[in-house]
Tab-separated table of C-alpha atoms in Angstrom:
chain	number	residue	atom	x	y	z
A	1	UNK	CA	12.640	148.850	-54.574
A	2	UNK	CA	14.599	151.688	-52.527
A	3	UNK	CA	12.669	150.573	-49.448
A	4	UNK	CA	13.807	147.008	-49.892
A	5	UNK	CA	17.624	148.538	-50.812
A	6	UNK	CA	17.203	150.647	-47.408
A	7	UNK	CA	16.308	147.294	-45.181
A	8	UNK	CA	18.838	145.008	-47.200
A	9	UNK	CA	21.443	147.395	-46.356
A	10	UNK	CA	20.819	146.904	-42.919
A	11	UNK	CA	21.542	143.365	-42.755
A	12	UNK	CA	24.151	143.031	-45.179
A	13	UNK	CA	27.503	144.307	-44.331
A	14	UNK	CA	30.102	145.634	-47.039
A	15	UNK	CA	33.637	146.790	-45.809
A	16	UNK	CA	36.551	147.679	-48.032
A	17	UNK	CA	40.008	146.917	-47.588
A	18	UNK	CA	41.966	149.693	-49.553
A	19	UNK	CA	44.812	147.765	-51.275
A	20	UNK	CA	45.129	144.213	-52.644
A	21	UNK	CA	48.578	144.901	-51.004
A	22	UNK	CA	52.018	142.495	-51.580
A	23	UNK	CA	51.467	139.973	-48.512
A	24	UNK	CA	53.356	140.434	-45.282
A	25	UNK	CA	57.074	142.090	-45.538
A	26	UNK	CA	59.759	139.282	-46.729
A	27	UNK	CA	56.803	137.108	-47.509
A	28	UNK	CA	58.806	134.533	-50.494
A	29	UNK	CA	57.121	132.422	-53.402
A	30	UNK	CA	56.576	128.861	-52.644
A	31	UNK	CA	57.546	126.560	-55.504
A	32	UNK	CA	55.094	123.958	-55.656
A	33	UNK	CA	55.287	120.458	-57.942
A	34	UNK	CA	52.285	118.923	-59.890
A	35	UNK	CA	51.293	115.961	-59.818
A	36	UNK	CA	49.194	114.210	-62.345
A	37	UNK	CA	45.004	113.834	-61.178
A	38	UNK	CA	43.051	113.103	-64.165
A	39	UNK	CA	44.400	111.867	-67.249
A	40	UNK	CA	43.722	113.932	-70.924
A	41	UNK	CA	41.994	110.083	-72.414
A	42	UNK	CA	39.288	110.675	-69.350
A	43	UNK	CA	38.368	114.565	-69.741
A	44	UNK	CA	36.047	115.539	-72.589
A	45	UNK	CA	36.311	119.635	-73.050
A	46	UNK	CA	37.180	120.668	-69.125
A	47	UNK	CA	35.656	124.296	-68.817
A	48	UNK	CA	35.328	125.019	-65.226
A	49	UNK	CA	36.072	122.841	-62.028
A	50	UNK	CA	34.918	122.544	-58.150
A	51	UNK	CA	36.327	120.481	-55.474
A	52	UNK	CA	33.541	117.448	-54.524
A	53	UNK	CA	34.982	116.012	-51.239
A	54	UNK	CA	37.883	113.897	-52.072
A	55	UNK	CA	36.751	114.258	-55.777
A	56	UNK	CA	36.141	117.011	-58.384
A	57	UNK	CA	33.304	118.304	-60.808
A	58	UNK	CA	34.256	119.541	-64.107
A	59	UNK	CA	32.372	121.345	-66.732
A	60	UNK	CA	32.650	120.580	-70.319
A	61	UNK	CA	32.666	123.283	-72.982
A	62	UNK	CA	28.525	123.594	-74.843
A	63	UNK	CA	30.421	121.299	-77.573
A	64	UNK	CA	30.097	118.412	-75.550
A	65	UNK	CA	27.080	116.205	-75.423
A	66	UNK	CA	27.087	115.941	-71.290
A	67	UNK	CA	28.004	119.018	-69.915
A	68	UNK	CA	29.062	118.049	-66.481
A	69	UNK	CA	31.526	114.908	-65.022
A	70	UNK	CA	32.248	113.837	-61.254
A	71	UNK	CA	35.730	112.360	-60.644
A	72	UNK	CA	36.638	110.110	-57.733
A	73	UNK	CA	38.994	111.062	-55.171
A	74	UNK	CA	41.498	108.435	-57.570
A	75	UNK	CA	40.376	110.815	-60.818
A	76	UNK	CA	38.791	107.838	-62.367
A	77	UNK	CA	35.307	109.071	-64.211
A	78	UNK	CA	32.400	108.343	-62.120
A	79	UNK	CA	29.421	110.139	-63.536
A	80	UNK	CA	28.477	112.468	-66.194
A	81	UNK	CA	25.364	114.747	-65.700
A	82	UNK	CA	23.441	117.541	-67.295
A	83	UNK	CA	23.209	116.775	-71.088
A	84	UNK	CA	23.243	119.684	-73.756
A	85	UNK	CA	20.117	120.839	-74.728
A	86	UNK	CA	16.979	122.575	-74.659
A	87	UNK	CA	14.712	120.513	-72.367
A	88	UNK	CA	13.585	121.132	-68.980
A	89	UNK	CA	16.656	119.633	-67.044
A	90	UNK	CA	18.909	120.028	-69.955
A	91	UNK	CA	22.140	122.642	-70.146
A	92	UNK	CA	23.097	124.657	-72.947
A	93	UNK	CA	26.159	127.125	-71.878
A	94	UNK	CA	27.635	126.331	-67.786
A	95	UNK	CA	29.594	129.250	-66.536
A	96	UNK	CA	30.125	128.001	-62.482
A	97	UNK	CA	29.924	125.130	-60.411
A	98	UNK	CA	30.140	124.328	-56.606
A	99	UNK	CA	29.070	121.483	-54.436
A	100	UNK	CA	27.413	121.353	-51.111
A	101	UNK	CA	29.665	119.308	-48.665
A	102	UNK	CA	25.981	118.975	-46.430
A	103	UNK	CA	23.715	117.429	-49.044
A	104	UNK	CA	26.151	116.088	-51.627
A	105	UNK	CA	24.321	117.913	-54.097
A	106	UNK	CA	26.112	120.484	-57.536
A	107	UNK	CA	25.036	123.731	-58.540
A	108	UNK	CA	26.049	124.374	-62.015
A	109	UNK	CA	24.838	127.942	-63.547
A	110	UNK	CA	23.458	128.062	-67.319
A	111	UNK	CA	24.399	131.815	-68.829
A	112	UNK	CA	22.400	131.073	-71.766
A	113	UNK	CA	18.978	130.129	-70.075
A	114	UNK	CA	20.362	132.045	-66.750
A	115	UNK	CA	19.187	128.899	-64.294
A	116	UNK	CA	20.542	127.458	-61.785
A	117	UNK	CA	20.745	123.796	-61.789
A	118	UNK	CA	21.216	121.386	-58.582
A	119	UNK	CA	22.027	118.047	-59.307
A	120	UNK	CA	21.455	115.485	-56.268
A	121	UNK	CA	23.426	112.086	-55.840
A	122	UNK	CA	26.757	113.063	-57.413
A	123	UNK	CA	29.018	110.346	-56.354
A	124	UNK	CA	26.104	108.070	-55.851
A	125	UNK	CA	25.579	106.352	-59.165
A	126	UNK	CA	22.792	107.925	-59.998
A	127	UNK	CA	21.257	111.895	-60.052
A	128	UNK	CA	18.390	113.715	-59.675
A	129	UNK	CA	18.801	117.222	-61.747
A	130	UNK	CA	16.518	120.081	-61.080
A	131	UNK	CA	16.229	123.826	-61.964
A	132	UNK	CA	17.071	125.446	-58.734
A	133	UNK	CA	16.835	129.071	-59.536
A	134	UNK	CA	15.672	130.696	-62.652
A	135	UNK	CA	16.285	134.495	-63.154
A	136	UNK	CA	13.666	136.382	-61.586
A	137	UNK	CA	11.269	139.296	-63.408
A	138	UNK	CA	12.519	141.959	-62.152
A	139	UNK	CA	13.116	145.736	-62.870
A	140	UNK	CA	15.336	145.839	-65.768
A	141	UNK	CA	17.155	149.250	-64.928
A	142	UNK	CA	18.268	147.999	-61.650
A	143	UNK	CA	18.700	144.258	-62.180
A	144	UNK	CA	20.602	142.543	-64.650
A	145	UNK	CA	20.952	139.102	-63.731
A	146	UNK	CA	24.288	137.553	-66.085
A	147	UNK	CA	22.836	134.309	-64.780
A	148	UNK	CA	26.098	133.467	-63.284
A	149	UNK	CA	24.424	131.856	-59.770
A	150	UNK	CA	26.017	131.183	-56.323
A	151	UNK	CA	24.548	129.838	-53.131
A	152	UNK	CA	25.694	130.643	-50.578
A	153	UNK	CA	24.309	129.766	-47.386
A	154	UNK	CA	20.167	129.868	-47.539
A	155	UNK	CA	20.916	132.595	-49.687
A	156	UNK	CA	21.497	132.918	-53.333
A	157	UNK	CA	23.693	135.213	-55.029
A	158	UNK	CA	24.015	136.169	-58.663
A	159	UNK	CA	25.895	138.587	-60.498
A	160	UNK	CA	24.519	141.389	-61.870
A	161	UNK	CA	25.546	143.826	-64.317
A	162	UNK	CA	23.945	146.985	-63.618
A	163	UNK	CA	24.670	150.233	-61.596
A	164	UNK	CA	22.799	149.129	-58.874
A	165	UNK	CA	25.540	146.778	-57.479
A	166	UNK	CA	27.706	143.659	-58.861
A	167	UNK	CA	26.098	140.981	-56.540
A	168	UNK	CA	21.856	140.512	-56.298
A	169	UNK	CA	20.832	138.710	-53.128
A	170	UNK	CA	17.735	136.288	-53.345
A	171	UNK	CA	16.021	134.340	-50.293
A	172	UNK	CA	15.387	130.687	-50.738
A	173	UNK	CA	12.286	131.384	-52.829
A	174	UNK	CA	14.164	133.538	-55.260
A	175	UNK	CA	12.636	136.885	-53.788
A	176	UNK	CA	14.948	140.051	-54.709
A	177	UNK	CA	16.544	141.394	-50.973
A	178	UNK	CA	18.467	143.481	-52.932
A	179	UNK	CA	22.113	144.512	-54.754
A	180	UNK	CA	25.123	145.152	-53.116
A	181	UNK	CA	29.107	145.931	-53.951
A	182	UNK	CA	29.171	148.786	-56.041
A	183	UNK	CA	30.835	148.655	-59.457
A	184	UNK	CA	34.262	151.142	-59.231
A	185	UNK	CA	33.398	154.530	-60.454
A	186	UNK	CA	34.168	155.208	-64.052
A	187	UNK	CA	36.291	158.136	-63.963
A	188	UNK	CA	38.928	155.552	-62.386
A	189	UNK	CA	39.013	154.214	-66.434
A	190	UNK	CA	37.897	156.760	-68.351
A	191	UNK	CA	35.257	159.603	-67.903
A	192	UNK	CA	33.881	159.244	-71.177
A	193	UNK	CA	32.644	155.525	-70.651
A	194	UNK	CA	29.090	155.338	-69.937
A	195	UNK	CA	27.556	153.264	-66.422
A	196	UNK	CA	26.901	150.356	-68.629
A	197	UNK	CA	30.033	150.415	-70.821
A	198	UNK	CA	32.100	150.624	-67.458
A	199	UNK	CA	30.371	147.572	-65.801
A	200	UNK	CA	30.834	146.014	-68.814
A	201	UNK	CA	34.485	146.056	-68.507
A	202	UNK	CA	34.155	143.778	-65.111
A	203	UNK	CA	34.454	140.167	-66.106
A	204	UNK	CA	34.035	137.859	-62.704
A	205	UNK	CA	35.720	134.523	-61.726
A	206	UNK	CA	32.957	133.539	-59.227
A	207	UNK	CA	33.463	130.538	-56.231
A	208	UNK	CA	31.717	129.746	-53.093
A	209	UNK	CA	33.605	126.746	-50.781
A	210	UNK	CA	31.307	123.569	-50.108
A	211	UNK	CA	29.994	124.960	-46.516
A	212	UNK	CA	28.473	127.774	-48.396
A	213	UNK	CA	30.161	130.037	-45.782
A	214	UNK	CA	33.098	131.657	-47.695
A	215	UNK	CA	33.733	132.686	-51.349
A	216	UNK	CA	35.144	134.822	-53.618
A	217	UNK	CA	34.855	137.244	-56.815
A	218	UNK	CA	37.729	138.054	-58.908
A	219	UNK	CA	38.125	139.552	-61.564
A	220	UNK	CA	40.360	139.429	-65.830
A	221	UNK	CA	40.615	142.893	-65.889
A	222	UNK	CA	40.680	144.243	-62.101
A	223	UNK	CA	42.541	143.811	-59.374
A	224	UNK	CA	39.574	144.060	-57.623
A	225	UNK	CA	38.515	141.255	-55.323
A	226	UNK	CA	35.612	141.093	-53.531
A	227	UNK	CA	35.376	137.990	-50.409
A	228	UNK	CA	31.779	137.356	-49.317
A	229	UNK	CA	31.856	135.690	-45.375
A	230	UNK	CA	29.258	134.454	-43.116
A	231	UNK	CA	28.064	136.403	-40.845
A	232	UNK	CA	25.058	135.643	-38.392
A	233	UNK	CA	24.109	133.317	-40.825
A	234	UNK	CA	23.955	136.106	-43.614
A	235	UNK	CA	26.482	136.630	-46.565
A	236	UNK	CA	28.744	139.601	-45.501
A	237	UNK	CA	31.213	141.414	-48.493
A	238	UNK	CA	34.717	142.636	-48.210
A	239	UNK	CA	36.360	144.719	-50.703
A	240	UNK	CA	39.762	144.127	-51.787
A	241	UNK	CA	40.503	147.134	-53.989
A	242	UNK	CA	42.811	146.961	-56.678
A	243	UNK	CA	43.687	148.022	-59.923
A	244	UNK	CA	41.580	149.461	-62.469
A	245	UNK	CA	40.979	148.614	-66.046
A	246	UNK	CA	43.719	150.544	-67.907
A	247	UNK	CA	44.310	151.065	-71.196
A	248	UNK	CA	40.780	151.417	-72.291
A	249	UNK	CA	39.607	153.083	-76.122
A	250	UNK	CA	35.879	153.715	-76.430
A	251	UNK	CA	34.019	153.196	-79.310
A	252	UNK	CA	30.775	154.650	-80.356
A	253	UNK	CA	27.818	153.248	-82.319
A	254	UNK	CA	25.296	155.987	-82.616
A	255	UNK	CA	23.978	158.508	-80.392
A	256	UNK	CA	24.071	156.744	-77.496
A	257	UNK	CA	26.209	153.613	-77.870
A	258	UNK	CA	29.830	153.639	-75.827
A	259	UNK	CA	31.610	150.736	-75.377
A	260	UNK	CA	35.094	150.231	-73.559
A	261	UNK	CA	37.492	148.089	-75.371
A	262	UNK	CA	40.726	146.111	-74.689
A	263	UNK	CA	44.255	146.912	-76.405
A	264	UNK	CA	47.440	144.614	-76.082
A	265	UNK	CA	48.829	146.898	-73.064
A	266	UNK	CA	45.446	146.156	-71.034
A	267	UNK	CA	46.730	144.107	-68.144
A	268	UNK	CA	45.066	140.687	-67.309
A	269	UNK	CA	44.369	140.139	-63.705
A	270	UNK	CA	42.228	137.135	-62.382
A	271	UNK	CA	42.371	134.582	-64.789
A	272	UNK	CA	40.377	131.739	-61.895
A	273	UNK	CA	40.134	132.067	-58.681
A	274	UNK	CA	38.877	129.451	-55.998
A	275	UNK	CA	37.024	129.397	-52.219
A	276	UNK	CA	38.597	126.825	-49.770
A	277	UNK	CA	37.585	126.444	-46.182
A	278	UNK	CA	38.960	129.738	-45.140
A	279	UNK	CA	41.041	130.932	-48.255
A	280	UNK	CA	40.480	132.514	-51.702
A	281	UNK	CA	43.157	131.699	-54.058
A	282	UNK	CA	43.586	133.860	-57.029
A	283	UNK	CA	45.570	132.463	-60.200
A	284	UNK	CA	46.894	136.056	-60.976
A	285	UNK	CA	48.075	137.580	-64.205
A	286	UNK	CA	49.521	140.464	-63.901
A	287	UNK	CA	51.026	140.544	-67.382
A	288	UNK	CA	49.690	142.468	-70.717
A	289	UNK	CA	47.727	141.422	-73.150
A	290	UNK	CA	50.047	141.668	-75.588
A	291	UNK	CA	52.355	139.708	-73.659
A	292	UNK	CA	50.302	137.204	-72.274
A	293	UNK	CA	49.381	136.330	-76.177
A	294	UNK	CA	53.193	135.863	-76.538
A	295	UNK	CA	53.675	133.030	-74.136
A	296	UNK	CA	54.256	129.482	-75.477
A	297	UNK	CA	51.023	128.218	-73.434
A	298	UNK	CA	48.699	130.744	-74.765
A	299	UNK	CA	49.818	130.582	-78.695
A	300	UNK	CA	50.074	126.802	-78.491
A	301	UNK	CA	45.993	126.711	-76.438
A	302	UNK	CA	44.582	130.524	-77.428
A	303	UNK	CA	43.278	130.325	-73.830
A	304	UNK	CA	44.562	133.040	-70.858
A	305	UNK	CA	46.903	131.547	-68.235
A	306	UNK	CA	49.343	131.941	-65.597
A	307	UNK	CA	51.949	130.134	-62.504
A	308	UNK	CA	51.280	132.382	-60.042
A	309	UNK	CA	48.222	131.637	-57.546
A	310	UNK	CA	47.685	134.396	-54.645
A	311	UNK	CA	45.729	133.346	-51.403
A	312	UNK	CA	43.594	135.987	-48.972
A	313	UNK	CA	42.681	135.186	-45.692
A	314	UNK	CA	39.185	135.839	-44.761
A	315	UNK	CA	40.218	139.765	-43.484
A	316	UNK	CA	41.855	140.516	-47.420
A	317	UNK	CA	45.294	140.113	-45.961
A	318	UNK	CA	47.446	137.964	-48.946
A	319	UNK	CA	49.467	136.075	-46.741
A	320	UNK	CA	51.148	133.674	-49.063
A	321	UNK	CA	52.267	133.632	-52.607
A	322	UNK	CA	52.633	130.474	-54.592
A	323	UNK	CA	54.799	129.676	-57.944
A	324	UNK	CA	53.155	126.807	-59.949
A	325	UNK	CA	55.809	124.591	-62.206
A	326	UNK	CA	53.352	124.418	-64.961
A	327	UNK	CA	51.242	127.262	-66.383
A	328	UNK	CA	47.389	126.485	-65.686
A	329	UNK	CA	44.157	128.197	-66.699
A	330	UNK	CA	41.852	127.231	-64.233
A	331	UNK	CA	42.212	126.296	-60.485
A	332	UNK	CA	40.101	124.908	-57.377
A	333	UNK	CA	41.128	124.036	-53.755
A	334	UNK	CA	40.227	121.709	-52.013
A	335	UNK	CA	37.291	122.877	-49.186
A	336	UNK	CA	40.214	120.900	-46.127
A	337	UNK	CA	42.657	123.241	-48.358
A	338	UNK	CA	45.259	120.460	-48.617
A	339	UNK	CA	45.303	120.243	-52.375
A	340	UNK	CA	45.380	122.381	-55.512
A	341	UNK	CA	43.470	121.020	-58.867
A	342	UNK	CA	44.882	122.730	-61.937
A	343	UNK	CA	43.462	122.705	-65.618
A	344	UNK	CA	46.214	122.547	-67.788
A	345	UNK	CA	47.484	121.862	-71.607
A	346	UNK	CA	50.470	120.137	-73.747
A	347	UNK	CA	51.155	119.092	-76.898
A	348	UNK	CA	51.758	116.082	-75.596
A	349	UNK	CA	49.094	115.028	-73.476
A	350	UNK	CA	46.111	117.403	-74.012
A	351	UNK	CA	44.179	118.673	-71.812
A	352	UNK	CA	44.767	116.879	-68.067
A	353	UNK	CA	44.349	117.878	-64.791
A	354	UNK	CA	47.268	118.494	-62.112
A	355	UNK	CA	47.114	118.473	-58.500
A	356	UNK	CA	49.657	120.260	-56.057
A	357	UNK	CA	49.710	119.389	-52.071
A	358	UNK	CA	49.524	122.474	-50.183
């Protein structure tokens, strides 16, 4: 394993960009105005969503029978795929999704059987689903697979929770290259955490665009962000540091059981966060938990959410901000980057989904 660490580390590049930063001097908010894409009579339980050409995938909570729907670029349903269960081609628990601009084919990750599933001929009438990528056997004090899947180029990423790095790389045939990004060290939270308590404190927000040549990692209780580019054909990182976890108390179970928890003055960060062609966009936080609980749209939903959306260029820089007129608790761009697809709630009309033109 070191020797294949030593070569990976050779052809994939990390760089770090110091501070998340507050965008260019005099940089202002730009109020944007929904519009509505896909009525609350035509979603089921909308989980997670990616940007399908002129359309949009949407992942369905494991309560839900079919655990994946395709919309039309006119949001009218037009396929539902991956039903719940335990069978070969069948989901129990999606955590991501993406879609491959090339092939017209969605990946959809399964955290409970930690496979990746590609489903072929969305927007076709019809679909092929098959397991992509299962989690490999592997050394179990260096890999951790969560089973949370990207691909990304010919490559496949997954993250990993484990000291050896956030991110595993795979080849095509699912063969280990190696880790890379390095959790934050713990004494930035509290010296008395252990490795695996600390990582454990990192909760991603994972999207790759539909080239495959640009994505991003945030994060609920970082201000970390980590941007993964292509580079000679090969997946190159980029650090955005930011905050830490604050506010941590540990708790011990036995002899050598320590565990980080939350309290209500641990801030939220990344709530979503979404690839486009050459922009991440980050649905930022920012407030306290005890705060955030406090808000009209999380006591009416129970579900984390926020108006503000930040968007890196390709380098880290944030160069513009963006003020949404409805709060929203997931997002996804568009891969041309012209519009905005927002998850959202009311008392009035459910669950629907909101677009804004960028």
């Amino acid at each position: 394993m070191k020797r294949i660490l030593i070569y990976v580390a050779t052809i994939f590049l990390v760089s770090t960009v110091t501070s998340c930063g507050s965008g260019k001097p005099g940089q202002e908010t730009e109020e944007l105005v929904s519009e509505i894409f896909i009525n609350g009579d035509a979603l089921a339980a909308p989980s997670f969503m990616a940007a399908a050409g002129e359309g949009l995938l949407v992942t369905n909570s494991y309560k839900c029978d079919t655990l994946l729907n395709y919309y039309d670029g006119n949001g009218k349903p037009a396929g539902t795929f991956l039903p719940k269960g335990e069978g070969d081609k069948e989901a129990l628990w999606l955590s991501t999704v993406q879609y491959d601009s090339k092939t017209g084919d969605a990946y959809c990750s399964d955290i409970d059987k930690k496979v990746l599933f590609r489903i072929s001929g969305i927007g076709k009438g019809e679909s092929m689903v098959e397991r992509e990528m299962s989690r490999p056997v592997s050394d179990g004090d260096t890999i951790e697979n969560t089973g949370e899947f990207m691909k990304f180029k010919n490559f496949y990423l997954a993250y990993n929770a484990s000291p050896a790095g956030m991110l595993s790389v795979y080849t095509p045939d699912g063969v280990l290259l190696g880790t890379r990004v390095p959790y934050p060290d713990k004494s930035l939270v509290d010296d008395g955490l252990t490795e695996w308590a600390n990582i454990h404190l990192y909760q991603p927000s994972l999207s790759v665009n539909d080239r495959g040549d640009f994505g991003v990692v945030s994060f609920f209780s970082s201000g970390r962000i980590v941007l993964i580019s292509d580079k000679d054909g090969r997946p190159d990182f980029k650090i955005i540091e930011g905050e830490a976890p604050n506010n941590i108390f540990l708790v011990e179970s036995g002899a050598d059981f320590v565990q980080g928890a939350f309290t209500k003055d641990s801030k939220t960060h990344s709530i979503s966060s979404s690839a486009g062609m050459d922009h991440a966009y980050v649905l930022y936080s920012g407030l306290t938990d005890e705060v955030l609980k406090e808000t009209d749209y999380c006591k009416e939903t129970k579900l984390s959410a926020s108006r503000d959306v930040k968007v890196y260029d390709r380098e880290g820089e944030e160069v513009r901000k963006l003020r949404l007129d409805r709060w929203v608790h997931q997002i996804a761009v568009s891969s041309d980057e012209k519009w905005l697809y927002a998850l959202t709630h009311t008392p009035e009309e459910g669950f629907i989904i909101v677009r804004y033109a960028l």
